[in-house]
Short mmCIF file of C-alpha atoms in Angstrom, two decimals:
data_model
loop_
_atom_site.label_atom_id
_atom_site.label_comp_id
_atom_site.label_asym_id
_atom_site.label_seq_id
_atom_site.Cartn_x
_atom_site.Cartn_y
_atom_site.Cartn_z
CA MET J 1 6.39 35.61 14.54
CA LYS J 2 6.87 31.93 16.12
CA GLN J 3 2.85 30.90 14.85
CA LYS J 4 3.53 32.28 11.51
CA ASP J 5 6.89 30.55 11.69
CA LEU J 6 4.90 27.40 13.27
CA THR J 7 1.85 27.74 10.59
CA PHE J 8 4.20 28.56 7.45
CA PHE J 9 6.05 25.08 8.58
CA PHE J 10 2.94 22.70 8.13
CA CYS J 11 2.20 24.66 5.17
CA ILE J 12 5.43 23.58 3.95
CA ILE J 13 4.95 20.08 4.93
CA TRP J 14 1.48 18.92 4.11
CA ALA J 15 1.99 20.50 0.73
CA LEU J 16 5.97 18.76 -0.19
CA THR J 17 3.45 15.56 1.37
CA LEU J 18 0.43 16.11 -1.36
CA LEU J 19 2.64 16.43 -4.10
CA TYR J 20 4.37 13.49 -3.30
CA GLY J 21 1.48 11.11 -2.69
CA GLU J 22 -1.05 12.20 -5.00
CA MET J 23 1.07 12.58 -7.95
CA LEU J 24 4.99 12.11 -7.57
CA ALA J 25 4.81 8.21 -6.35
CA TYR J 26 2.97 7.26 -9.80
CA TRP J 27 6.20 8.89 -11.21
CA LEU J 28 8.53 6.60 -9.99
CA PRO J 29 7.94 3.57 -11.28
CA SER J 30 8.85 5.23 -14.88
CA ILE J 31 12.05 6.64 -13.43
CA GLU J 32 13.33 4.55 -11.18
CA THR J 33 12.28 0.91 -10.46
CA CYS J 34 11.05 -0.21 -13.67
CA SER J 35 11.91 -0.26 -17.27
CA TRP J 36 11.59 -2.85 -20.69
CA PRO J 37 13.17 -6.04 -20.26
CA HIS J 38 15.08 -5.84 -23.50
CA PHE J 39 17.18 -2.66 -22.79
CA LYS J 40 19.19 -4.24 -20.37
CA VAL J 41 20.24 -7.47 -22.37
CA GLN J 42 23.82 -6.99 -23.68
CA THR J 43 24.20 -7.78 -27.27
CA ASN J 44 26.93 -7.34 -29.54
CA ASN J 45 24.84 -5.47 -32.13
CA ASP J 46 22.80 -2.36 -30.14
CA SER J 47 20.54 -2.44 -33.32
CA TYR J 48 18.51 -5.32 -31.97
CA GLN J 49 17.54 -3.42 -28.92
CA ASN J 50 14.78 -2.18 -31.36
CA ASP J 51 13.46 -5.35 -32.91
CA TYR J 52 10.62 -6.07 -30.05
CA VAL J 53 7.36 -4.43 -29.40
CA LYS J 54 6.49 -3.69 -26.43
CA VAL J 55 3.29 -4.89 -24.33
CA ALA J 56 2.13 -3.59 -20.73
CA VAL J 57 0.19 -6.52 -19.22
CA ILE J 58 -2.58 -5.43 -16.62
CA THR J 59 -5.05 -7.80 -14.92
CA ASP J 60 -8.14 -7.82 -12.27
CA PRO J 61 -8.58 -3.94 -11.84
CA GLN J 62 -12.52 -5.31 -10.66
CA LEU J 63 -14.42 -2.08 -10.57
CA THR J 64 -16.24 -2.17 -7.50
CA ASP J 65 -20.01 -2.02 -7.76
CA LYS J 66 -23.01 -2.95 -5.86
CA THR J 67 -22.06 -6.25 -5.58
CA SER J 68 -18.59 -5.24 -3.47
CA LEU J 69 -19.16 -3.69 -0.43
CA ARG J 70 -22.40 -4.58 1.94
CA VAL J 71 -23.90 -1.32 1.98
CA PRO J 72 -26.74 -0.21 -0.21
CA GLU J 73 -26.25 0.70 -3.81
CA LYS J 74 -26.44 4.76 -3.42
CA SER J 75 -24.90 5.01 -0.27
CA LEU J 76 -22.20 7.86 -0.13
CA ALA J 77 -19.81 5.18 1.15
CA LEU J 78 -20.12 3.44 -2.12
CA LYS J 79 -19.78 6.31 -3.88
CA LEU J 80 -16.50 7.04 -1.90
CA VAL J 81 -15.10 3.50 -2.87
CA ASN J 82 -15.97 3.69 -6.47
CA PHE J 83 -14.55 7.66 -6.83
CA TYR J 84 -10.98 6.64 -5.04
CA THR J 85 -10.35 3.18 -6.54
CA ASP J 86 -11.29 4.59 -9.87
CA LEU J 87 -9.05 7.73 -9.34
CA ASN J 88 -5.89 5.35 -7.77
CA MET J 89 -6.26 3.13 -11.33
CA ARG J 90 -6.31 6.28 -13.72
CA ARG J 91 -3.19 7.44 -11.82
CA SER J 92 -1.54 4.08 -12.19
CA PHE J 93 -2.38 3.75 -15.86
CA PHE J 94 -1.78 7.42 -16.81
CA SER J 95 1.45 8.47 -14.64
CA SER J 96 2.86 4.52 -14.61
CA ILE J 97 2.21 2.64 -17.64
CA LEU J 98 1.95 4.97 -20.16
CA PRO J 99 5.01 6.69 -19.84
CA PHE J 100 6.17 3.60 -21.14
CA LYS J 101 5.30 4.13 -23.99
CA PRO J 102 3.52 0.92 -24.71
CA ASP J 103 2.61 -0.56 -28.01
CA VAL J 104 0.09 -3.36 -27.33
CA ILE J 105 -2.06 -2.99 -23.93
CA LEU J 106 -3.04 -6.56 -22.82
CA PHE J 107 -6.04 -7.02 -20.26
CA LEU J 108 -6.13 -10.72 -18.22
CA GLY J 109 -9.63 -10.39 -17.30
CA ASP J 110 -11.91 -9.48 -13.83
CA TYR J 111 -12.34 -5.56 -15.26
CA PHE J 112 -15.84 -5.97 -13.14
CA ASP J 113 -16.35 -7.07 -9.58
CA GLY J 114 -20.09 -8.57 -10.07
CA GLY J 115 -20.17 -8.38 -13.74
CA PRO J 116 -22.49 -11.16 -14.33
CA HIS J 117 -24.92 -9.90 -11.55
CA LEU J 118 -25.37 -6.49 -13.52
CA SER J 119 -28.09 -5.52 -15.31
CA ASP J 120 -27.72 -3.96 -18.69
CA GLU J 121 -27.63 -0.65 -17.79
CA GLU J 122 -25.07 -1.34 -15.17
CA TRP J 123 -22.84 -3.24 -17.08
CA LYS J 124 -22.96 -0.20 -19.81
CA GLU J 125 -21.96 2.01 -16.77
CA SER J 126 -19.19 -0.15 -15.69
CA PHE J 127 -17.81 -0.67 -19.00
CA ASN J 128 -17.92 3.64 -19.43
CA ARG J 129 -16.30 3.86 -15.82
CA PHE J 130 -13.68 1.05 -17.36
CA LYS J 131 -13.25 3.22 -20.72
CA HIS J 132 -12.55 6.14 -18.18
CA ILE J 133 -9.57 4.84 -16.29
CA PHE J 134 -7.86 3.54 -19.21
CA GLY J 135 -8.32 5.52 -21.69
CA LEU J 136 -9.85 3.73 -24.42
CA ASN J 137 -12.46 5.64 -26.73
CA ALA J 138 -16.20 4.84 -27.71
CA GLN J 139 -15.47 1.52 -28.88
CA GLY J 140 -13.36 0.33 -26.33
CA LYS J 141 -10.22 0.58 -27.89
CA TYR J 142 -6.81 3.21 -28.52
CA ASN J 143 -6.24 5.27 -31.63
CA ASP J 144 -2.61 5.01 -31.46
CA LYS J 145 -2.41 1.10 -29.98
CA GLN J 146 -3.70 -2.70 -29.90
CA VAL J 147 -5.58 -3.48 -26.86
CA TYR J 148 -6.63 -7.49 -26.78
CA PHE J 149 -9.04 -8.65 -23.82
CA ILE J 150 -9.44 -12.16 -22.15
CA SER J 151 -12.39 -13.42 -19.75
CA GLY J 152 -12.38 -13.68 -15.80
CA ASN J 153 -14.88 -15.38 -13.71
CA HIS J 154 -15.64 -11.90 -12.38
CA ASP J 155 -16.85 -11.25 -16.54
CA ILE J 156 -18.43 -13.59 -16.58
CA GLY J 157 -18.68 -16.79 -13.75
CA TYR J 158 -18.19 -20.27 -14.27
CA GLU J 159 -20.37 -22.83 -15.82
CA SER J 160 -23.04 -23.23 -13.41
CA LEU J 161 -24.23 -19.63 -14.11
CA HIS J 162 -23.79 -19.49 -17.64
CA TYR J 163 -26.98 -21.56 -18.19
CA ALA J 164 -29.12 -19.72 -15.72
CA LYS J 165 -28.14 -16.57 -17.74
CA PRO J 166 -26.94 -17.02 -20.96
CA LYS J 167 -26.88 -13.71 -21.79
CA VAL J 168 -23.33 -12.82 -19.91
CA ILE J 169 -21.50 -14.47 -22.49
CA GLY J 170 -23.29 -12.87 -25.40
CA ARG J 171 -23.08 -9.27 -23.74
CA TYR J 172 -18.93 -9.97 -22.56
CA GLU J 173 -18.15 -10.95 -26.35
CA GLU J 174 -20.59 -7.96 -27.68
CA THR J 175 -18.30 -5.59 -25.37
CA PHE J 176 -15.15 -7.28 -25.43
CA GLY J 177 -15.05 -9.65 -28.14
CA ILE J 178 -14.94 -13.01 -28.70
CA ARG J 179 -13.91 -15.54 -25.70
CA ASN J 180 -10.84 -17.46 -27.92
CA TYR J 181 -8.74 -15.97 -30.41
CA LYS J 182 -5.44 -16.21 -31.49
CA PHE J 183 -3.19 -13.28 -32.63
CA THR J 184 -0.06 -12.20 -33.38
CA VAL J 185 2.71 -9.51 -31.56
CA GLY J 186 6.09 -9.38 -33.43
CA LYS J 187 6.98 -12.70 -34.42
CA VAL J 188 4.91 -14.58 -31.27
CA ASP J 189 1.67 -16.04 -31.19
CA PHE J 190 -0.40 -15.16 -28.41
CA ILE J 191 -2.96 -18.07 -27.57
CA ALA J 192 -6.38 -16.67 -25.65
CA VAL J 193 -8.47 -18.70 -23.79
CA ASP J 194 -11.81 -18.73 -21.41
CA ALA J 195 -10.64 -20.79 -18.61
CA GLN J 196 -13.59 -20.18 -17.12
CA MET J 197 -14.67 -23.21 -19.36
CA LEU J 198 -11.87 -25.61 -19.24
CA ASP J 199 -13.20 -27.87 -16.27
CA GLY J 200 -16.78 -27.97 -17.82
CA HIS J 201 -18.37 -31.17 -18.34
CA PRO J 202 -17.09 -31.67 -21.96
CA GLN J 203 -20.84 -32.70 -23.59
CA LYS J 204 -22.33 -29.15 -22.86
CA HIS J 205 -21.39 -26.17 -25.55
CA LEU J 206 -19.37 -23.96 -24.07
CA THR J 207 -16.83 -26.40 -22.81
CA SER J 208 -16.69 -28.28 -25.76
CA GLN J 209 -16.24 -25.28 -27.94
CA VAL J 210 -13.18 -23.91 -25.58
CA TRP J 211 -11.58 -27.77 -26.49
CA GLU J 212 -12.03 -27.36 -30.08
CA PHE J 213 -10.28 -24.12 -30.38
CA VAL J 214 -7.58 -25.97 -28.97
CA LYS J 215 -7.38 -28.63 -30.84
CA ASN J 216 -7.35 -26.89 -34.25
CA ILE J 217 -4.21 -24.71 -32.78
CA SER J 218 -2.58 -27.97 -31.66
CA VAL J 219 -2.89 -28.83 -35.53
CA ASP J 220 -1.48 -25.48 -36.74
CA ASN J 221 2.09 -25.33 -38.14
CA VAL J 222 3.98 -23.74 -35.07
CA ILE J 223 6.07 -20.84 -36.78
CA HIS J 224 6.13 -18.39 -33.99
CA PRO J 225 6.51 -19.25 -29.89
CA ARG J 226 3.88 -19.12 -28.20
CA VAL J 227 2.24 -17.40 -25.00
CA LEU J 228 -0.38 -19.09 -23.55
CA LEU J 229 -3.21 -16.58 -22.16
CA THR J 230 -5.66 -17.87 -19.27
CA HIS J 231 -7.31 -15.65 -16.39
CA ILE J 232 -7.30 -18.88 -14.01
CA PRO J 233 -3.52 -20.01 -13.47
CA LEU J 234 -2.82 -23.52 -14.60
CA TYR J 235 -2.30 -26.41 -11.73
CA ARG J 236 0.63 -25.90 -9.27
CA PRO J 237 0.89 -28.32 -6.01
CA ASP J 238 -0.27 -27.27 -3.07
CA GLY J 239 2.18 -25.34 -0.88
CA THR J 240 4.63 -24.90 -4.32
CA TYR J 241 6.94 -21.82 -3.87
CA CYS J 242 6.07 -18.77 -6.17
CA GLY J 243 9.33 -16.67 -5.71
CA PRO J 244 10.56 -13.79 -3.74
CA ASP J 245 7.46 -11.32 -5.39
CA ARG J 246 5.09 -13.14 -4.07
CA SER J 247 3.53 -10.79 -1.04
CA TYR J 248 0.89 -13.41 0.95
CA PRO J 249 0.63 -16.63 1.64
CA ILE J 250 0.40 -19.21 -0.73
CA ILE J 251 -3.52 -20.25 -2.07
CA ASN J 252 -3.84 -24.11 -2.35
CA GLN J 253 -6.39 -25.78 -5.24
CA ALA J 254 -9.92 -25.59 -4.49
CA ILE J 255 -12.92 -26.38 -6.56
CA ASP J 256 -16.20 -25.62 -5.26
CA ARG J 257 -18.81 -27.27 -7.31
CA ALA J 258 -22.63 -27.05 -7.23
CA ALA J 259 -24.57 -28.72 -4.75
CA TYR J 260 -28.34 -27.88 -5.22
CA ASP J 261 -28.88 -30.18 -8.38
CA LYS J 262 -26.91 -33.13 -9.63
CA SER J 263 -24.89 -31.43 -11.74
CA GLY J 264 -21.86 -30.83 -10.49
CA ASP J 265 -20.78 -27.23 -11.96
CA ILE J 266 -18.47 -25.34 -11.25
CA ILE J 267 -19.21 -22.75 -9.13
CA TYR J 268 -15.95 -21.12 -8.28
CA GLN J 269 -12.02 -22.38 -8.73
CA ASN J 270 -8.34 -21.73 -7.71
CA TYR J 271 -6.26 -22.93 -10.20
CA VAL J 272 -7.28 -25.34 -13.54
CA SER J 273 -7.12 -28.89 -12.73
CA LYS J 274 -3.85 -30.70 -13.18
CA LYS J 275 -5.54 -32.67 -16.28
CA SER J 276 -6.47 -29.80 -18.04
CA SER J 277 -3.48 -27.83 -17.49
CA LYS J 278 -0.84 -30.45 -18.66
CA TYR J 279 -3.50 -31.24 -21.63
CA LEU J 280 -3.23 -27.80 -22.53
CA LEU J 281 0.70 -27.67 -22.36
CA ASP J 282 1.68 -30.57 -24.18
CA THR J 283 -1.14 -29.28 -26.92
CA ILE J 284 -0.34 -26.02 -27.34
CA LYS J 285 2.90 -25.87 -26.44
CA PRO J 286 3.83 -22.73 -25.08
CA LYS J 287 7.08 -20.79 -24.64
CA LEU J 288 5.51 -18.43 -21.80
CA ILE J 289 1.96 -18.67 -19.59
CA LEU J 290 0.38 -15.19 -18.72
CA SER J 291 -1.87 -15.38 -15.90
CA GLY J 292 -4.26 -13.34 -13.50
CA HIS J 293 -6.93 -14.41 -11.11
CA ASP J 294 -4.82 -14.63 -7.88
CA HIS J 295 -4.60 -10.70 -6.95
CA ASP J 296 -0.64 -11.89 -6.20
CA GLN J 297 2.59 -12.37 -7.92
CA CYS J 298 3.78 -15.87 -8.62
CA THR J 299 6.49 -17.35 -10.79
CA ILE J 300 6.48 -20.84 -11.42
CA THR J 301 7.69 -23.34 -13.95
CA HIS J 302 5.57 -26.53 -15.23
CA GLN J 303 7.45 -29.33 -16.99
CA SER J 304 6.05 -30.46 -20.13
CA LYS J 305 6.70 -32.74 -23.13
CA SER J 306 8.48 -30.06 -25.07
CA GLY J 307 10.26 -28.71 -22.05
CA PRO J 308 10.02 -26.42 -18.84
CA VAL J 309 7.57 -23.54 -19.28
CA LYS J 310 7.36 -20.52 -17.54
CA GLU J 311 4.02 -18.74 -15.82
CA HIS J 312 3.91 -15.45 -14.38
CA THR J 313 0.43 -14.61 -12.56
CA LEU J 314 -0.01 -11.12 -12.24
CA GLY J 315 -1.30 -9.19 -8.97
CA THR J 316 -3.94 -7.35 -9.23
CA ILE J 317 -3.87 -3.48 -10.51
CA SER J 318 -6.27 -2.29 -7.94
CA MET J 319 -5.67 -1.20 -4.55
CA LYS J 320 -8.83 -2.84 -3.03
CA GLN J 321 -8.37 -6.24 -4.35
CA GLY J 322 -6.27 -7.41 -1.20
CA ASN J 323 -3.47 -7.11 -2.13
CA LEU J 324 -1.06 -3.75 -0.99
CA TYR J 325 1.88 -3.80 -3.41
CA PRO J 326 -0.37 -3.45 -6.70
CA SER J 327 1.86 -3.94 -9.91
CA PHE J 328 1.61 -4.54 -13.73
CA MET J 329 4.26 -6.47 -16.64
CA LEU J 330 6.27 -4.95 -19.07
CA LEU J 331 7.01 -7.50 -21.61
CA SER J 332 9.12 -7.44 -24.67
CA VAL J 333 8.30 -9.50 -27.76
CA ASP J 334 10.40 -10.57 -30.28
CA ASN J 335 10.26 -8.39 -33.78
CA SER J 336 13.65 -9.54 -35.47
CA THR J 337 13.43 -9.48 -39.46
CA LEU J 338 17.39 -10.39 -39.12
CA ARG J 339 17.96 -14.32 -39.83
CA ASN J 340 19.33 -15.66 -36.85
CA ALA J 341 18.44 -13.08 -35.02
CA SER J 342 16.99 -14.58 -32.12
CA ILE J 343 19.90 -16.66 -31.32
CA LEU J 344 21.08 -13.15 -30.28
CA GLN J 345 18.48 -12.22 -28.46
CA GLU J 346 15.35 -13.94 -26.56
CA PRO J 347 11.72 -13.62 -27.98
CA LEU J 348 10.16 -13.15 -24.68
CA LEU J 349 11.53 -10.56 -21.77
CA THR J 350 9.52 -10.13 -18.98
CA HIS J 351 9.45 -7.47 -15.82
CA LEU J 352 7.48 -7.14 -12.89
CA CYS J 353 6.92 -3.52 -12.06
CA TYR J 354 4.79 -2.01 -8.38
CA LEU J 355 3.09 0.74 -8.42
CA PRO J 356 2.34 3.33 -5.44
CA LYS J 357 1.16 1.74 -1.80
CA GLN J 358 -1.87 3.90 -2.18
CA LEU J 359 -3.23 2.58 1.36
CA HIS J 360 0.27 3.52 2.79
CA ILE J 361 -0.16 6.99 2.02
CA TYR J 362 -2.99 7.79 3.21
CA ILE J 363 -2.21 6.06 6.58
CA TRP J 364 0.57 8.92 6.40
CA TYR J 365 -1.44 11.41 5.96
CA ILE J 366 -3.90 10.69 9.15
CA VAL J 367 -0.30 10.41 11.28
CA LEU J 368 0.24 13.64 9.61
CA PHE J 369 -2.62 14.85 10.43
CA GLY J 370 -2.47 13.79 14.31
CA PHE J 371 1.31 14.97 14.46
CA THR J 372 -0.06 18.68 13.14
CA LEU J 373 -2.52 19.12 15.51
CA LEU J 374 -0.41 17.73 18.80
CA ALA J 375 1.98 20.70 17.42
CA LEU J 376 -0.21 23.05 17.21
CA LEU J 377 -1.99 22.10 20.49
CA PHE J 378 0.95 21.81 22.82
CA TRP J 379 3.69 23.53 21.14
CA PRO J 380 5.07 26.59 23.53
CA THR J 381 3.53 30.56 23.78
CA SER J 382 6.81 31.84 24.97
CA SER J 383 8.73 35.11 22.28
CA THR J 384 11.42 32.84 21.09
CA SER J 385 11.22 32.13 17.62
CA PHE J 386 10.39 28.57 15.97
CA TRP J 387 13.46 27.35 14.58
CA TYR J 388 14.75 28.02 18.58
CA GLN J 389 11.72 26.10 20.13
CA CYS J 390 12.79 22.96 17.13
CA TRP J 391 16.59 22.93 18.74
CA ASN J 392 15.38 23.26 22.89
CA LEU J 393 12.96 20.56 21.97
CA THR J 394 16.15 17.93 20.01
CA GLY J 395 18.06 19.03 22.87
CA ARG J 396 15.62 18.02 25.80
CA PHE J 397 14.76 14.63 23.57
CA LYS J 398 18.81 13.65 23.68
CA GLN J 399 18.92 14.70 26.95
CA LEU J 400 16.00 12.10 27.80
CA ILE J 401 17.66 9.60 25.70
CA ALA J 402 20.89 9.83 28.09
CA SER J 403 19.09 9.77 30.80
CA ILE J 404 17.43 6.49 30.29
CA VAL J 405 20.44 4.88 29.12
CA SER J 406 22.49 5.98 31.96
CA ARG J 407 19.35 5.13 34.24
CA ASN J 408 19.93 1.14 32.90
CA GLU J 409 23.81 0.94 33.18
CA THR J 410 23.13 1.74 36.96
CA LYS J 411 23.69 -1.01 39.35
CA GLU J 412 20.15 -2.65 40.15
CA LYS J 413 20.84 -2.29 44.22
CA ASP J 414 23.23 0.19 46.00
CA GLU J 415 24.85 -1.74 49.23
CA ASP J 416 24.48 1.08 51.97
CA PRO J 417 27.98 1.84 53.75
CA ASN J 418 26.43 1.79 56.97
CA TYR J 419 25.43 -1.57 56.71
CA GLU J 420 27.09 -4.72 56.13
CA TYR J 421 26.08 -8.48 55.09
CA GLU J 422 27.13 -11.70 56.22
CA THR J 423 26.36 -15.06 54.91
CA MET J 424 24.05 -17.49 56.85
CA TRP J 425 23.61 -21.17 56.20
CA ASP J 426 20.01 -22.63 57.19
CA ALA J 427 19.18 -25.78 57.47
CA GLU J 428 18.43 -26.87 54.50
CA GLY J 429 21.94 -25.65 52.95
CA SER J 430 20.52 -22.48 51.58
CA MET J 431 22.21 -19.67 51.65
CA HIS J 432 20.85 -16.20 52.82
CA LEU J 433 22.18 -12.49 53.33
CA ILE J 434 21.73 -10.92 56.57
CA LYS J 435 21.93 -6.67 56.67
CA LYS J 436 23.51 -6.06 59.80
CA PRO J 437 24.86 -2.29 61.16
CA LEU J 438 27.59 -1.10 61.41
CA LYS J 439 29.41 -0.79 64.99
CA ALA J 440 30.50 3.06 65.35
CA SER J 441 33.06 3.58 67.40
CA ALA J 442 32.99 6.48 70.20
CA SER J 443 35.35 8.63 68.38
CA ASN J 444 33.36 8.87 65.56
CA SER J 445 30.42 8.95 67.40
CA ASN J 446 31.70 12.51 69.03
CA GLU J 447 33.28 13.43 65.65
CA ARG J 448 29.37 13.82 64.46
CA SER J 449 28.29 15.51 66.96
CA LEU J 450 30.71 18.52 65.93
CA GLY J 451 28.01 18.28 62.71
CA GLU J 452 28.17 17.30 59.46
CA ARG J 453 27.85 19.17 55.88
CA GLY J 454 27.40 16.36 53.49
CA ASN J 455 30.77 14.15 54.69
CA VAL J 456 32.55 16.46 55.90
CA LEU J 457 32.92 17.48 59.12
CA MET J 458 32.53 21.24 60.16
CA ARG J 459 35.06 22.85 62.85
CA PRO J 460 34.26 25.06 65.76
CA THR J 461 35.11 28.33 64.10
CA ALA J 462 32.77 27.36 61.05
CA ARG J 463 30.38 26.15 63.27
CA LYS J 464 30.30 29.18 65.89
CA ASN J 465 30.09 31.63 62.35
CA THR J 466 27.14 29.90 61.59
CA GLY J 467 25.45 29.91 64.80
CA GLN J 468 25.94 34.02 64.38
CA GLU J 469 24.70 33.87 60.46
CA GLY J 470 21.26 32.50 61.66
CA ASP J 471 21.16 34.69 64.56
CA LEU J 472 21.47 37.73 62.42
CA SER J 473 19.02 36.51 60.19
CA MET J 474 16.40 35.70 62.65
CA ASP J 475 17.12 39.62 63.72
CA MET J 476 16.10 40.97 59.86
CA ALA J 477 13.15 38.84 59.75
CA SER J 478 11.92 40.10 62.83
CA SER J 479 12.38 43.68 62.06
CA ILE J 480 10.04 43.22 58.84
CA ALA J 481 6.35 44.46 59.73
CA PRO J 482 3.74 41.90 59.60
CA ASP J 483 1.25 44.87 57.43
CA SER J 484 4.63 45.21 55.19
CA LEU J 485 4.26 41.81 54.51
CA ALA J 486 0.35 42.04 53.66
CA ARG J 487 1.00 44.90 51.59
CA ILE J 488 3.06 42.28 48.73
CA PRO J 489 0.84 41.52 45.76
CA PRO J 490 -0.09 38.41 45.17
CA ARG J 491 1.63 36.41 42.23
CA THR J 492 -0.67 36.87 39.58
CA GLY J 493 -1.67 33.96 36.40
CA LYS J 494 -4.19 33.08 33.91
CA SER J 495 -6.59 30.29 34.85
CA ARG J 496 -6.35 27.27 33.35
CA THR J 497 -9.73 27.51 32.06
CA THR J 498 -8.59 30.68 29.62
CA VAL J 499 -5.30 29.33 28.66
CA ILE J 500 -7.13 26.13 27.61
CA ILE J 501 -9.43 28.38 25.50
CA GLN J 502 -6.34 30.70 24.34
CA ARG J 503 -4.58 27.10 23.22
CA LEU J 504 -8.03 26.46 21.09
CA LEU J 505 -8.23 29.29 19.14
CA ARG J 506 -4.85 29.29 18.73
CA THR J 507 -5.04 25.95 16.78
CA LEU J 508 -7.97 26.95 15.00
CA ARG J 509 -6.39 29.74 13.68
CA MET J 510 -3.86 28.11 12.53
CA LEU J 511 -5.30 25.01 11.07
CA THR J 512 -7.62 27.55 9.35
CA VAL J 513 -4.59 28.59 7.31
CA ILE J 514 -3.06 25.35 6.58
CA ALA J 515 -6.04 24.12 5.56
CA ALA J 516 -6.87 26.85 2.88
CA VAL J 517 -3.68 26.50 1.34
CA ASN J 518 -3.25 22.61 0.94
CA VAL J 519 -7.02 21.48 0.68
CA SER J 520 -6.93 23.60 -2.46
CA LEU J 521 -3.90 21.89 -3.85
CA TYR J 522 -5.55 18.51 -2.77
CA MET J 523 -8.45 19.63 -5.08
CA MET J 524 -6.58 20.47 -7.53
CA LEU J 525 -4.68 17.42 -7.72
CA LEU J 526 -7.43 15.41 -7.52
CA PHE J 527 -9.15 16.57 -10.20
CA LYS J 528 -6.32 17.07 -12.34
CA ASP J 529 -6.20 13.38 -13.11
CA TYR J 530 -9.98 12.82 -12.55
CA GLN J 531 -11.78 14.75 -14.68
CA THR J 532 -14.43 16.69 -12.88
CA SER J 533 -17.40 16.01 -15.76
CA ASN J 534 -17.04 12.36 -15.07
CA ALA J 535 -20.51 10.84 -14.27
CA THR J 536 -19.36 8.72 -11.23
CA PHE J 537 -18.27 12.23 -9.91
CA SER J 538 -20.95 13.67 -10.48
CA SER J 539 -23.41 11.66 -9.14
CA LEU J 540 -20.94 11.60 -6.07
CA LEU J 541 -21.67 15.25 -5.64
CA ARG J 542 -25.67 14.95 -5.52
CA LEU J 543 -25.50 12.33 -3.29
CA PHE J 544 -23.38 14.81 -0.81
CA TYR J 545 -25.46 17.37 -1.08
CA SER J 546 -28.54 15.45 -0.76
CA TYR J 547 -26.82 14.78 2.66
CA ILE J 548 -26.55 17.93 4.25
CA ASP J 549 -29.24 19.46 3.59
CA PHE J 550 -28.26 21.98 0.64
#
């Protein structure tokens, strides 16, 4: 009965853990920690709360591929990483983001990890994964909402790569659309620029193309507030404080240029240069800036001719891109039709939302497995019930804590009552404690000769009775014949090897039952979200079968 209780207990614990880690954890952002920011605005008229367009902002999914890990392209390790990172983002999108029912989805770049280095076939395969993760149709769009993309450095690279691989730009625009464009959501204009080209050589075509677009935007009549979209954040001084949402140390400016020729083309940069950033701020005059690239959150305020401008750098949505706290943003965009309604409400409201810490969930799985294995191996085999053993272990644990506390409270040195301590000074003036035995009096020594039991003196009559009892016990022991002692059977017990084997068999039996219940549950939760028809999962199964030689 005890083994059944223990097995049932761990079946329940594992089932609850899997339900939380694989499903319930993804519901929490939409239940507890996140909401559309315009719902929090207090206005005199509740109808104003409906005059917003809801925009979900996502950045840096950076799908893993052959360039991500130093493993063979067709290896099982790479397939497993692809499977679980794709699954995590798909769950995050469908269970944490879509329940907010956004009207617009905005992606801020870096959709692939090694985009410029992929062949056309590999690019197409990665794009199919991207569409599957984020629920896009065959054309890379949604049927019931608008979707917008901006380019990232992991999609098209920097200036040094474009002239070596000219087809990279064309392939990107054929898949995601043009790189520099303007669109309107509600009563706000969004300006998307190819940040990878901003600091290139001005005389080259791609860089001049970006600045020509910016120049044309600057001469337009500014009717609506503007939001600047750039994958690479604008310039910030080294060590700039990024706000309380930052998880990791600040990254300072770094611009790497090609050293293999005299062109000095950019091969990587953390931020847009100071000069380009200032020109963008003064020319476009945005009310808000959204960026990615950093993989971590950062909120700063820039100073421009038109006043202070806030920039939100969003963290990655992927659990693998160096940030244990994936996130996304909810953006409320003014869509009021009433005159002077903007006076009563802000045109742009933002709220940063965090996704489940999937790595922590996997670590908890490992810890729980170790605890389960130890509990099954070392749990007492007596016939007492499981819950009695739990109560007994709790009591022993309390006793252990009490003994540790009482041990710390005792004095470090107990003085011996049979010795006295005398203070002595040496020639150098240092003090020493000398331990000397007490001088016992003759009367005390006579009293001790009468015998003691503990600290109580025994009377002569008691000593006499004790002696008689001792003689009686000796007579009884001598009356027992040696042959009768030899006939007493020795105590029998199981050998250590037998006990170990029995415990291992018991543990294996209970583990089999726990696994039979919870592995089935895990597989159901796993493929409920991922869809077994996906090509990545099919290739993963084929590769796994080839490894085990089925």
